[in-house]
PDB file of C-alpha atoms in Angstrom:
ATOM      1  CA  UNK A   1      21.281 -14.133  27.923  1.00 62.00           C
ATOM      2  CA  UNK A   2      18.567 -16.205  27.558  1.00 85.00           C
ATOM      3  CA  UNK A   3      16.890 -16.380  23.802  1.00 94.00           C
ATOM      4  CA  UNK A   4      13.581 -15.647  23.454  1.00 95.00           C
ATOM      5  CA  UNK A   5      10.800 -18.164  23.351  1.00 94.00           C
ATOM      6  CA  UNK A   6       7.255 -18.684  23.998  1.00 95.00           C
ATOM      7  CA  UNK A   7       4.935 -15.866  24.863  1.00 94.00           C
ATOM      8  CA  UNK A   8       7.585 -13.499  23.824  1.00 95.00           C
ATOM      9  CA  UNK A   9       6.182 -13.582  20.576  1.00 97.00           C
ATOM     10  CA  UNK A  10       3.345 -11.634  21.544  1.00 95.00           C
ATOM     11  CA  UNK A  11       5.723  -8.724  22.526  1.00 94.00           C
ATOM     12  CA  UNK A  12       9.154  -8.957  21.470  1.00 95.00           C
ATOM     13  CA  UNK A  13       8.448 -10.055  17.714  1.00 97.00           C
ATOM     14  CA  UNK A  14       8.425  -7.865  14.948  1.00 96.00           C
ATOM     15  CA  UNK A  15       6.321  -9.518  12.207  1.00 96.00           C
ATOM     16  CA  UNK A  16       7.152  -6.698   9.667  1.00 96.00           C
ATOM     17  CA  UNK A  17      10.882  -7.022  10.487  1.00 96.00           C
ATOM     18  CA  UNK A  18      10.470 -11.280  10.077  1.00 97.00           C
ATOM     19  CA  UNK A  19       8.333 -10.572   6.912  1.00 97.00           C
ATOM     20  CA  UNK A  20      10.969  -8.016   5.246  1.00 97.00           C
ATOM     21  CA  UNK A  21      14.120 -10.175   6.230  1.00 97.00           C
ATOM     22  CA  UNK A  22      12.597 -13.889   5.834  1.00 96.00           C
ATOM     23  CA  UNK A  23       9.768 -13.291   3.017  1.00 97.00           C
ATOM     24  CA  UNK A  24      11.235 -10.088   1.151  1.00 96.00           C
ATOM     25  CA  UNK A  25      13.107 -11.763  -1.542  1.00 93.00           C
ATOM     26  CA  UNK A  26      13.146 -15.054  -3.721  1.00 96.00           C
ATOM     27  CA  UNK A  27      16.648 -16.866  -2.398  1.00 95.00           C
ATOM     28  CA  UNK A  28      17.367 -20.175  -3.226  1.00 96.00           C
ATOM     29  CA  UNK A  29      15.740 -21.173  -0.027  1.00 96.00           C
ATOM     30  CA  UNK A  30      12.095 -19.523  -0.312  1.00 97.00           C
ATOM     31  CA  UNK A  31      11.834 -20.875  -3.810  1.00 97.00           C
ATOM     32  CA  UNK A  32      12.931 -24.556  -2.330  1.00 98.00           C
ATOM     33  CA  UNK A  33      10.278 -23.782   0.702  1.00 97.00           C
ATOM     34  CA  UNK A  34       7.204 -22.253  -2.004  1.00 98.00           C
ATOM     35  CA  UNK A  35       7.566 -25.075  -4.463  1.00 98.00           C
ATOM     36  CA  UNK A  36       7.589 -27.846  -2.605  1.00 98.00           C
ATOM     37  CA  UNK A  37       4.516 -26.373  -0.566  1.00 97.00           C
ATOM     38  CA  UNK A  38       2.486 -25.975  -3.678  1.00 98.00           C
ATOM     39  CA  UNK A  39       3.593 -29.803  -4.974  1.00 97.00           C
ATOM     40  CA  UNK A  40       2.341 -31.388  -1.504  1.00 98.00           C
ATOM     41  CA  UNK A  41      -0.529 -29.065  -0.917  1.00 97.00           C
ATOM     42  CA  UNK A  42      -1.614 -29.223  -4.778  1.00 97.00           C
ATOM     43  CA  UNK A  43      -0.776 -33.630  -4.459  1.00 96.00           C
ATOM     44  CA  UNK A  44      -4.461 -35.528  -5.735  1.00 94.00           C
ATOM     45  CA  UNK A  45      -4.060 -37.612  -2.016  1.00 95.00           C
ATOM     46  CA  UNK A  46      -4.862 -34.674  -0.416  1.00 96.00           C
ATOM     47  CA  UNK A  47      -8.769 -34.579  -0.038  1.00 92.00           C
ATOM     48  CA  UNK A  48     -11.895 -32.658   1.705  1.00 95.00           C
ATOM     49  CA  UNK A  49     -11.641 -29.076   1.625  1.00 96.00           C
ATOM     50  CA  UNK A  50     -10.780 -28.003   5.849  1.00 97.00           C
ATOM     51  CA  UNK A  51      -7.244 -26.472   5.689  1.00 98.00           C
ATOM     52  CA  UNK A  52      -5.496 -25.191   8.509  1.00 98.00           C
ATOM     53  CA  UNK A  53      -1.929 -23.015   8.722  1.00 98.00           C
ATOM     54  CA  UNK A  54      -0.907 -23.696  12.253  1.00 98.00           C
ATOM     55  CA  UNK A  55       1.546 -21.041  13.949  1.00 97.00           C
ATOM     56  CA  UNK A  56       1.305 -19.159  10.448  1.00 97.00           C
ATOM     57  CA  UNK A  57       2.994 -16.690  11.535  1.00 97.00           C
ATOM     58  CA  UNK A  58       2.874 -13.169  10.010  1.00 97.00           C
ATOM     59  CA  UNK A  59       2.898 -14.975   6.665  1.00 97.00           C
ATOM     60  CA  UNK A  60       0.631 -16.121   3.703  1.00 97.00           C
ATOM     61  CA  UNK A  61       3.843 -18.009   1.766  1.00 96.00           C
ATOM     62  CA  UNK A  62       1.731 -21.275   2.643  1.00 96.00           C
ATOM     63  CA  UNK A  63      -1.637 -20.561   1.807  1.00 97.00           C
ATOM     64  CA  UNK A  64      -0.860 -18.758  -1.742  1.00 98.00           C
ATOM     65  CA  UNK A  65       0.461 -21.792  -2.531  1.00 97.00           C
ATOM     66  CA  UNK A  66      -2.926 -23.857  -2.056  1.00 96.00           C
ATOM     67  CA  UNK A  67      -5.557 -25.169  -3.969  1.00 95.00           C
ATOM     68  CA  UNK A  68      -8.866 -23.247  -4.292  1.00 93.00           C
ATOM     69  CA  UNK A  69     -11.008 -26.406  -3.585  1.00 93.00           C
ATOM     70  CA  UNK A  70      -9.882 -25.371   0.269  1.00 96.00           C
ATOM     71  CA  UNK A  71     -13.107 -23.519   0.931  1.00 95.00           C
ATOM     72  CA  UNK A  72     -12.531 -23.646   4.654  1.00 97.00           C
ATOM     73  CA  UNK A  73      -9.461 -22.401   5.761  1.00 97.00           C
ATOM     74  CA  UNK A  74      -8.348 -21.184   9.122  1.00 97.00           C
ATOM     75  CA  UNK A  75      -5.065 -19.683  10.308  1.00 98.00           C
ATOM     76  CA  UNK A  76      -3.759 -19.965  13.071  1.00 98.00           C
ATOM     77  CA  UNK A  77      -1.153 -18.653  15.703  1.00 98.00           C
ATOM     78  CA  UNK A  78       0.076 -17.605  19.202  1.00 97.00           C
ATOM     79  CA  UNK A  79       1.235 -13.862  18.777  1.00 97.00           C
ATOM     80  CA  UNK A  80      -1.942 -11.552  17.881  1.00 97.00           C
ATOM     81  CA  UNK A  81      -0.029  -9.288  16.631  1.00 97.00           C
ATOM     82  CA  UNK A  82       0.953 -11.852  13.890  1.00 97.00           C
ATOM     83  CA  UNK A  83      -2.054 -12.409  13.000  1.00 98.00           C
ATOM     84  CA  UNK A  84      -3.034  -8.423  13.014  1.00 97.00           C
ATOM     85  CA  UNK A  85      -1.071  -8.498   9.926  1.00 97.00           C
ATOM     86  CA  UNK A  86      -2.978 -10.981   7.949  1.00 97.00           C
ATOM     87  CA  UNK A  87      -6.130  -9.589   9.427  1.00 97.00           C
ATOM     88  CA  UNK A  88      -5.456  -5.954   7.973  1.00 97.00           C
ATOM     89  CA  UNK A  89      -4.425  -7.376   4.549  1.00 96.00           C
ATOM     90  CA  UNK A  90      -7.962  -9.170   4.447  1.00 95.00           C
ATOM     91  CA  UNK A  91      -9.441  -6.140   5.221  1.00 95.00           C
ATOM     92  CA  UNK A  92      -7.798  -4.260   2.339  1.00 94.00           C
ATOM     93  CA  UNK A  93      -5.532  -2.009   4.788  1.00 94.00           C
ATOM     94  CA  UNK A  94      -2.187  -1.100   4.125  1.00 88.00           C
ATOM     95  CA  UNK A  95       0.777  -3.179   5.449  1.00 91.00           C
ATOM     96  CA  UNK A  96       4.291  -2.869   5.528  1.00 91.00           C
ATOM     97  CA  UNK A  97       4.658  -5.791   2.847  1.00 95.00           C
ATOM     98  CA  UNK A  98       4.164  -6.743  -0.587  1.00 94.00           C
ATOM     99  CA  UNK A  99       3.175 -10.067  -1.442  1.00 96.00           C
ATOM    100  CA  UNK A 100       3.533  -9.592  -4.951  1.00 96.00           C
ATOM    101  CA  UNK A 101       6.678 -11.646  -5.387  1.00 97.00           C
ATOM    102  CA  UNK A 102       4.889 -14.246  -3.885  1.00 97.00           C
ATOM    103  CA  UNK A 103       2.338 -14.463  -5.691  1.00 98.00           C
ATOM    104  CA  UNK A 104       3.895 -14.080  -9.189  1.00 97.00           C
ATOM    105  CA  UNK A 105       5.889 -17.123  -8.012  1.00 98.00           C
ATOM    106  CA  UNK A 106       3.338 -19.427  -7.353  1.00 98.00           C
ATOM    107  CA  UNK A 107       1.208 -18.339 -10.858  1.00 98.00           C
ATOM    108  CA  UNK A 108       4.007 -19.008 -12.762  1.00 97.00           C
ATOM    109  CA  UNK A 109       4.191 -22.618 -10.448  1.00 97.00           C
ATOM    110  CA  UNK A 110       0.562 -22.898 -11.580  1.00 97.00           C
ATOM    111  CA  UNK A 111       1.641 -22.677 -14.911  1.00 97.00           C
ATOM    112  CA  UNK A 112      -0.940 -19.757 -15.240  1.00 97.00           C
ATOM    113  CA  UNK A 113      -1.007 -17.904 -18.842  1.00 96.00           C
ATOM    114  CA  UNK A 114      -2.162 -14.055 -17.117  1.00 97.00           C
ATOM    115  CA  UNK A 115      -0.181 -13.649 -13.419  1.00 97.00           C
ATOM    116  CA  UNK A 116      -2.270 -10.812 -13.110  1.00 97.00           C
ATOM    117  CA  UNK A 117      -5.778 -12.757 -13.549  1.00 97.00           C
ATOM    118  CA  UNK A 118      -4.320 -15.428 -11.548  1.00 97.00           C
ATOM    119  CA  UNK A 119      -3.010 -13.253  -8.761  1.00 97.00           C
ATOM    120  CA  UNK A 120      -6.560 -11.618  -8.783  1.00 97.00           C
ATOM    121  CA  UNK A 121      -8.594 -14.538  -8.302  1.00 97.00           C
ATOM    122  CA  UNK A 122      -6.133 -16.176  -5.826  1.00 97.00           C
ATOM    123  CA  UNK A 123      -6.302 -13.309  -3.756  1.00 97.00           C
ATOM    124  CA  UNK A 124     -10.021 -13.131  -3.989  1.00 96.00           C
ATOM    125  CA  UNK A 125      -9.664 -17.057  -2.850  1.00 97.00           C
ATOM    126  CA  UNK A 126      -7.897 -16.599   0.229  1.00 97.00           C
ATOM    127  CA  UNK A 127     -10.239 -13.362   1.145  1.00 96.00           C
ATOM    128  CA  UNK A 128     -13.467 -15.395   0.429  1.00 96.00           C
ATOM    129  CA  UNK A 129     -12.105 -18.702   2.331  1.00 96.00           C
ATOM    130  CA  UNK A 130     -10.010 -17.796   4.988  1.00 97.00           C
ATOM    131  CA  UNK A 131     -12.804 -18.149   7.440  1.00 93.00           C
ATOM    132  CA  UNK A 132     -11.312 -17.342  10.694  1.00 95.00           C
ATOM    133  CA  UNK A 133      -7.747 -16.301  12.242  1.00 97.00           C
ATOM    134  CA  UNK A 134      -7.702 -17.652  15.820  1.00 97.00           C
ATOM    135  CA  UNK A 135      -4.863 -17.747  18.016  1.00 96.00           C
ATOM    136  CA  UNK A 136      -3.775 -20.870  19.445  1.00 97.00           C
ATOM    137  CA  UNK A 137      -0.528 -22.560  21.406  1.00 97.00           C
ATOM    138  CA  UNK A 138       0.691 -26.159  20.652  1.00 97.00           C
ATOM    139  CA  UNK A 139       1.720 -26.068  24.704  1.00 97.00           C
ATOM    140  CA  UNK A 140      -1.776 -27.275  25.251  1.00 96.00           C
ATOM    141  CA  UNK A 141      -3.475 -30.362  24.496  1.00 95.00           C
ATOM    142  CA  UNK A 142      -6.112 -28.644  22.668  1.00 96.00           C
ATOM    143  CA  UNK A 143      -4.244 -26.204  20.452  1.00 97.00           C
ATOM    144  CA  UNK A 144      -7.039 -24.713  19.183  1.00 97.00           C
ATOM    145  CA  UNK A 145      -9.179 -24.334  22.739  1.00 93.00           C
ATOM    146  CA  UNK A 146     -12.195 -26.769  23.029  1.00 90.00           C
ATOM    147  CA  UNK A 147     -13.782 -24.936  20.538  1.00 86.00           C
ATOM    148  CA  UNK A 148     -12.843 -27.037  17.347  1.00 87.00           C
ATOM    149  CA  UNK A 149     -14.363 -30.192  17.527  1.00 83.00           C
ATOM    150  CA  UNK A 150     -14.290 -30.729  13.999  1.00 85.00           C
ATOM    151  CA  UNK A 151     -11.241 -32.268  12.311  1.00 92.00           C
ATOM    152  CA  UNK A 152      -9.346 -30.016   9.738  1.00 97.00           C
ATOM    153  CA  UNK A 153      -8.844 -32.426   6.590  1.00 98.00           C
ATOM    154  CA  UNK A 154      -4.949 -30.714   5.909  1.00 98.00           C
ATOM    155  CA  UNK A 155      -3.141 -29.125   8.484  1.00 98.00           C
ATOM    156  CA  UNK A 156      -0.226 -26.712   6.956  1.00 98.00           C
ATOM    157  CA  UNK A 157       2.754 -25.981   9.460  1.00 98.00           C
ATOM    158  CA  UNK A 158       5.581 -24.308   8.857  1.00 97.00           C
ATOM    159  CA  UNK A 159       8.660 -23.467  11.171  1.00 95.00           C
ATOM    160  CA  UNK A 160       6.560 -23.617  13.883  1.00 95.00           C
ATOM    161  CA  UNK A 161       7.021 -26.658  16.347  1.00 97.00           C
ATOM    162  CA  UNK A 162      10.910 -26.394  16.811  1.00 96.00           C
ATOM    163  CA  UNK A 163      10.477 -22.728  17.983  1.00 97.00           C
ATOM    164  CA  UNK A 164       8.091 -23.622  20.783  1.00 96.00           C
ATOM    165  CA  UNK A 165       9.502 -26.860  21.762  1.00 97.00           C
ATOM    166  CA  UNK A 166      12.693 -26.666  24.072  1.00 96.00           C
ATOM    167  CA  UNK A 167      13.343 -30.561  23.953  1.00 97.00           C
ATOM    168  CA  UNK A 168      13.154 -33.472  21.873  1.00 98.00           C
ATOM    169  CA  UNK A 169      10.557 -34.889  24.395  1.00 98.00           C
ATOM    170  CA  UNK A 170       8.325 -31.466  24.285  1.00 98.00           C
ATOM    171  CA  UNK A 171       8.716 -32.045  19.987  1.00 98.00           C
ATOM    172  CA  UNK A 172       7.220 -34.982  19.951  1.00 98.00           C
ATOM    173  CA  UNK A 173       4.276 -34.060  22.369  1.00 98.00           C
ATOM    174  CA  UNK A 174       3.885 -30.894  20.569  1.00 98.00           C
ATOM    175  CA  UNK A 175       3.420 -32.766  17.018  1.00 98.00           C
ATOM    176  CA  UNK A 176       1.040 -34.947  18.992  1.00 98.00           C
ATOM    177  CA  UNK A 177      -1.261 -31.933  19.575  1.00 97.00           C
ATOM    178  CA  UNK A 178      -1.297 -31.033  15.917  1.00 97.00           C
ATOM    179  CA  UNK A 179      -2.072 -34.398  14.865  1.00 97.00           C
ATOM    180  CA  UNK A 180      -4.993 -34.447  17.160  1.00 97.00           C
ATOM    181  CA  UNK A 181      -6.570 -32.096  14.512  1.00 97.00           C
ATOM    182  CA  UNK A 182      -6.752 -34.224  12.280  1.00 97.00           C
ATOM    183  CA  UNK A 183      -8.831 -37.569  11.837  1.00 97.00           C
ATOM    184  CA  UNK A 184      -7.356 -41.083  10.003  1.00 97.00           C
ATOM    185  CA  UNK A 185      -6.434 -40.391   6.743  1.00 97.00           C
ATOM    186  CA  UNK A 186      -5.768 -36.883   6.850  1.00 98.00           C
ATOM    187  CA  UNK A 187      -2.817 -35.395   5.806  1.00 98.00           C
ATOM    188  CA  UNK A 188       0.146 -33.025   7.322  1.00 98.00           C
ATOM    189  CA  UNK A 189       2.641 -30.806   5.462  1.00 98.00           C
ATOM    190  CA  UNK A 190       5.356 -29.745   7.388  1.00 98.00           C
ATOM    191  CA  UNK A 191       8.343 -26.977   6.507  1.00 96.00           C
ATOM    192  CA  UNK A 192      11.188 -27.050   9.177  1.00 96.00           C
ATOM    193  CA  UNK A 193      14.855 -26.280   9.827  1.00 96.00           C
ATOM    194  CA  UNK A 194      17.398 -28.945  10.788  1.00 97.00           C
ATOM    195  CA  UNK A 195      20.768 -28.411  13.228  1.00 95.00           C
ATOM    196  CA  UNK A 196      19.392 -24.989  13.518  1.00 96.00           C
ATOM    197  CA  UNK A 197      19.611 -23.068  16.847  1.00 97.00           C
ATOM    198  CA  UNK A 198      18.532 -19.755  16.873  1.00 97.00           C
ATOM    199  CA  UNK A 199      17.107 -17.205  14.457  1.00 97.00           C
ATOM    200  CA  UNK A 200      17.646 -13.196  14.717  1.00 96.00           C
ATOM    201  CA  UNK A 201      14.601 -10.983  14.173  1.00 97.00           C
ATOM    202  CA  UNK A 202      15.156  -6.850  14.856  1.00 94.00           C
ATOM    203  CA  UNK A 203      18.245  -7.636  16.686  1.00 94.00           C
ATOM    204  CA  UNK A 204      16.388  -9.803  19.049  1.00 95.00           C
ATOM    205  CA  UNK A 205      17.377 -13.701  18.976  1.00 97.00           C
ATOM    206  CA  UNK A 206      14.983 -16.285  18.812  1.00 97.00           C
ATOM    207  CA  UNK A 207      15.209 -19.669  20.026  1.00 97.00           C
ATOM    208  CA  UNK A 208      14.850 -22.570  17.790  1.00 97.00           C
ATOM    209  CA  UNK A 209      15.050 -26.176  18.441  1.00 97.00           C
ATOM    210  CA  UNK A 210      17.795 -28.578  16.911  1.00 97.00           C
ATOM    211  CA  UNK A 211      16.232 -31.723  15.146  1.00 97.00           C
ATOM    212  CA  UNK A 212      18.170 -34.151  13.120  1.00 97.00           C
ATOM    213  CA  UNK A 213      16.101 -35.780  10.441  1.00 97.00           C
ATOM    214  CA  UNK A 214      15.924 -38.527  12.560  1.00 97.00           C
ATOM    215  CA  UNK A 215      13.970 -36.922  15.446  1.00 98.00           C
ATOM    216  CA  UNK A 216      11.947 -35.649  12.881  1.00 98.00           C
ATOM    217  CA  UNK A 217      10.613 -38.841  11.505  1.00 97.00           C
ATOM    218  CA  UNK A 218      10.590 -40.283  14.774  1.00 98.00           C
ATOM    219  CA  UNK A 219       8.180 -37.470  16.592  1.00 98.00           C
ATOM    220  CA  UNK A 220       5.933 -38.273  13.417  1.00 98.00           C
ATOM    221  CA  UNK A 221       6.038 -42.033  13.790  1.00 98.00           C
ATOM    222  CA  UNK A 222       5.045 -41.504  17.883  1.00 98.00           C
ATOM    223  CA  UNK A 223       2.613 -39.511  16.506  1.00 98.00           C
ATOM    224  CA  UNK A 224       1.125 -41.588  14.108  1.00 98.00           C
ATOM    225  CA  UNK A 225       2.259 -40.214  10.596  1.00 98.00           C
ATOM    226  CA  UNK A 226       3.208 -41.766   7.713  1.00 98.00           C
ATOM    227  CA  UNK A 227       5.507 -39.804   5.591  1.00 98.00           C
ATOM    228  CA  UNK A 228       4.785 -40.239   2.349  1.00 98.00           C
ATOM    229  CA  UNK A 229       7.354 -37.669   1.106  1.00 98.00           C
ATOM    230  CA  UNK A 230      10.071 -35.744   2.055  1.00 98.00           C
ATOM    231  CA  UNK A 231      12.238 -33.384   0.391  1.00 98.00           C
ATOM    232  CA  UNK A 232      15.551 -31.099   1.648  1.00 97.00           C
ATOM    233  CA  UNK A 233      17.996 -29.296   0.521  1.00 97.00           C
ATOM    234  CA  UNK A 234      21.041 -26.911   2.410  1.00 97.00           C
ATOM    235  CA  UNK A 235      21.321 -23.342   2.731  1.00 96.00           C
ATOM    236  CA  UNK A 236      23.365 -20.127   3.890  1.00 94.00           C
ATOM    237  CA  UNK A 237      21.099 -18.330   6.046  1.00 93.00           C
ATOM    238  CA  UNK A 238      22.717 -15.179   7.593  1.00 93.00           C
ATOM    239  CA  UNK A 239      20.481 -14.307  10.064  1.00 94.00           C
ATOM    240  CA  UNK A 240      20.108 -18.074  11.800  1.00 96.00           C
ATOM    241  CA  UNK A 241      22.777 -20.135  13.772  1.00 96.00           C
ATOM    242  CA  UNK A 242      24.351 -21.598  12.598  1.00 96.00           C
ATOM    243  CA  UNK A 243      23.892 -19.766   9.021  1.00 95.00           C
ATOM    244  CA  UNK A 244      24.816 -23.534   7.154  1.00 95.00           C
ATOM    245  CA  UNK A 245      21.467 -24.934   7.970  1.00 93.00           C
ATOM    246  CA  UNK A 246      18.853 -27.869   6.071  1.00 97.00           C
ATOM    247  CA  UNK A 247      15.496 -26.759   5.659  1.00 97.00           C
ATOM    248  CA  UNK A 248      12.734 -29.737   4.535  1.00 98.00           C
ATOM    249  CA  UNK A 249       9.768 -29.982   3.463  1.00 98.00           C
ATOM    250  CA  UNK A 250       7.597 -33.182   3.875  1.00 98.00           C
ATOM    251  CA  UNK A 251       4.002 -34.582   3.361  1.00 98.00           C
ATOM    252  CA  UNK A 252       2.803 -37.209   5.525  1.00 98.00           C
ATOM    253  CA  UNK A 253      -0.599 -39.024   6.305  1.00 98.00           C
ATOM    254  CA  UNK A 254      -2.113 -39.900  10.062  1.00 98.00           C
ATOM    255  CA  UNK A 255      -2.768 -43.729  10.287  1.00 96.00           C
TER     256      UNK A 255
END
């Protein structure tokens, strides 16, 4: 049987299911993933204050973790009923999920004195900044539609590229798209998966697509990154295949 890919998303994904199983706990791997989000996003080369999270998923892991001199932010993603999720939390509705963990995280990663002050005001952040959830699909040249003509300064993605893509050739174009939102000088940050294959959400398996470290780097040299860091580390991850898997993290600037 085929795995699932593409437009499935928008009706064979459960984002409560991928939240509960994925985002539900602190493992050694969401820590890894959070704090080495918050270094690059928080790192003084980053500048201007356009942010977007591109294929964000059901998730805010990435945007808790930034700055609050991001006072436009966008999220974006393919499935709407991913972004339904974050929509409703915005609004104040109740959701399946707790972000709480998350959060407490990140404060004591801001080396905050009150969690509870900083947890308020963060959320009031993202409420206040996140200016617009808008779906979009890396497939196209213009990811966003022809509607964003203006660069973002930061674009956020996070296991996003190797899930659409079905080659190494599609990778690279696909990472060519992103960069296209962003001008010279701006900057990328980038969470992915390595030898990885295929992830299981709800009993339903997911297709994800295997990169070496050196596709990686290579996709970002074609398109016209610098990486200025990169960090990794291995993990047991039950519900991917294989479970031994490398996750990274990396920060990297457009020439």
């Amino acid at each position: 049987m085929a795995l699932l890919h593409g437009t499935d998303y928008c009706d064979k994904f459960s984002p409560e299911i991928f939240l509960k199983d994925f985002w539900g706990y602190l493992d050694d791997q969401n820590i890894f993933t959070i704090s080495n989000a918050y270094i690059f996003l928080n790192d003084e080369r980053l500048t201007g204050h356009r942010l977007l999270d591109f294929g964000c998923g059901p998730s805010l892991s990435g945007m808790i973790t930034t700055p609050e001199r991001f006072s436009d932010i966008v999220m974006a993603d393919l499935a709407p009923s991913n972004l339904d999720i974050i929509r409703r939390w915005m609004d104040g509705e109740k959701i399946n999920f707790n972000w709480d963990h998350i959060f407490r995280f990140t404060a004591e990663l801001a080396g905050a004195k009150d969690v509870s002050e900083w947890t308020e005001r963060k959320i009031g952040h993202l409420k206040t900044f996140v200016k617009k959830l808008v779906t979009c699909d890396v497939t196209k040249e213009l990811p966003l539609g022809p509607d964003y003509v203006e660069a973002f300064d930061v674009v956020f993605t996070s296991f996003c590229l190797a899930t659409a893509a079905k080659s190494i050739a599609e990778y690279k174009q696909f990472l060519k798209h992103v960069a296209s939102l962003l001008p010279s000088g701006g900057h990328l940050v980038m969470r992915d998966t390595l030898n990885l294959t295929a992830y299981t959400v709800h009993n339903k398996k997911f297709h994800f697509l295997k990169l070496s470290m050196v596709d990686v780097k290579d996709a970002l040299c074609n398109a016209q990154f610098e990486v200025l860091e990169c960090k990794s580390e291995n993990f047991s991850m039950p519900l991917c295949e294989p479970p031994e898997l490398s996750v990274f993290v990396l920060l990297a600037r457009k020439a």
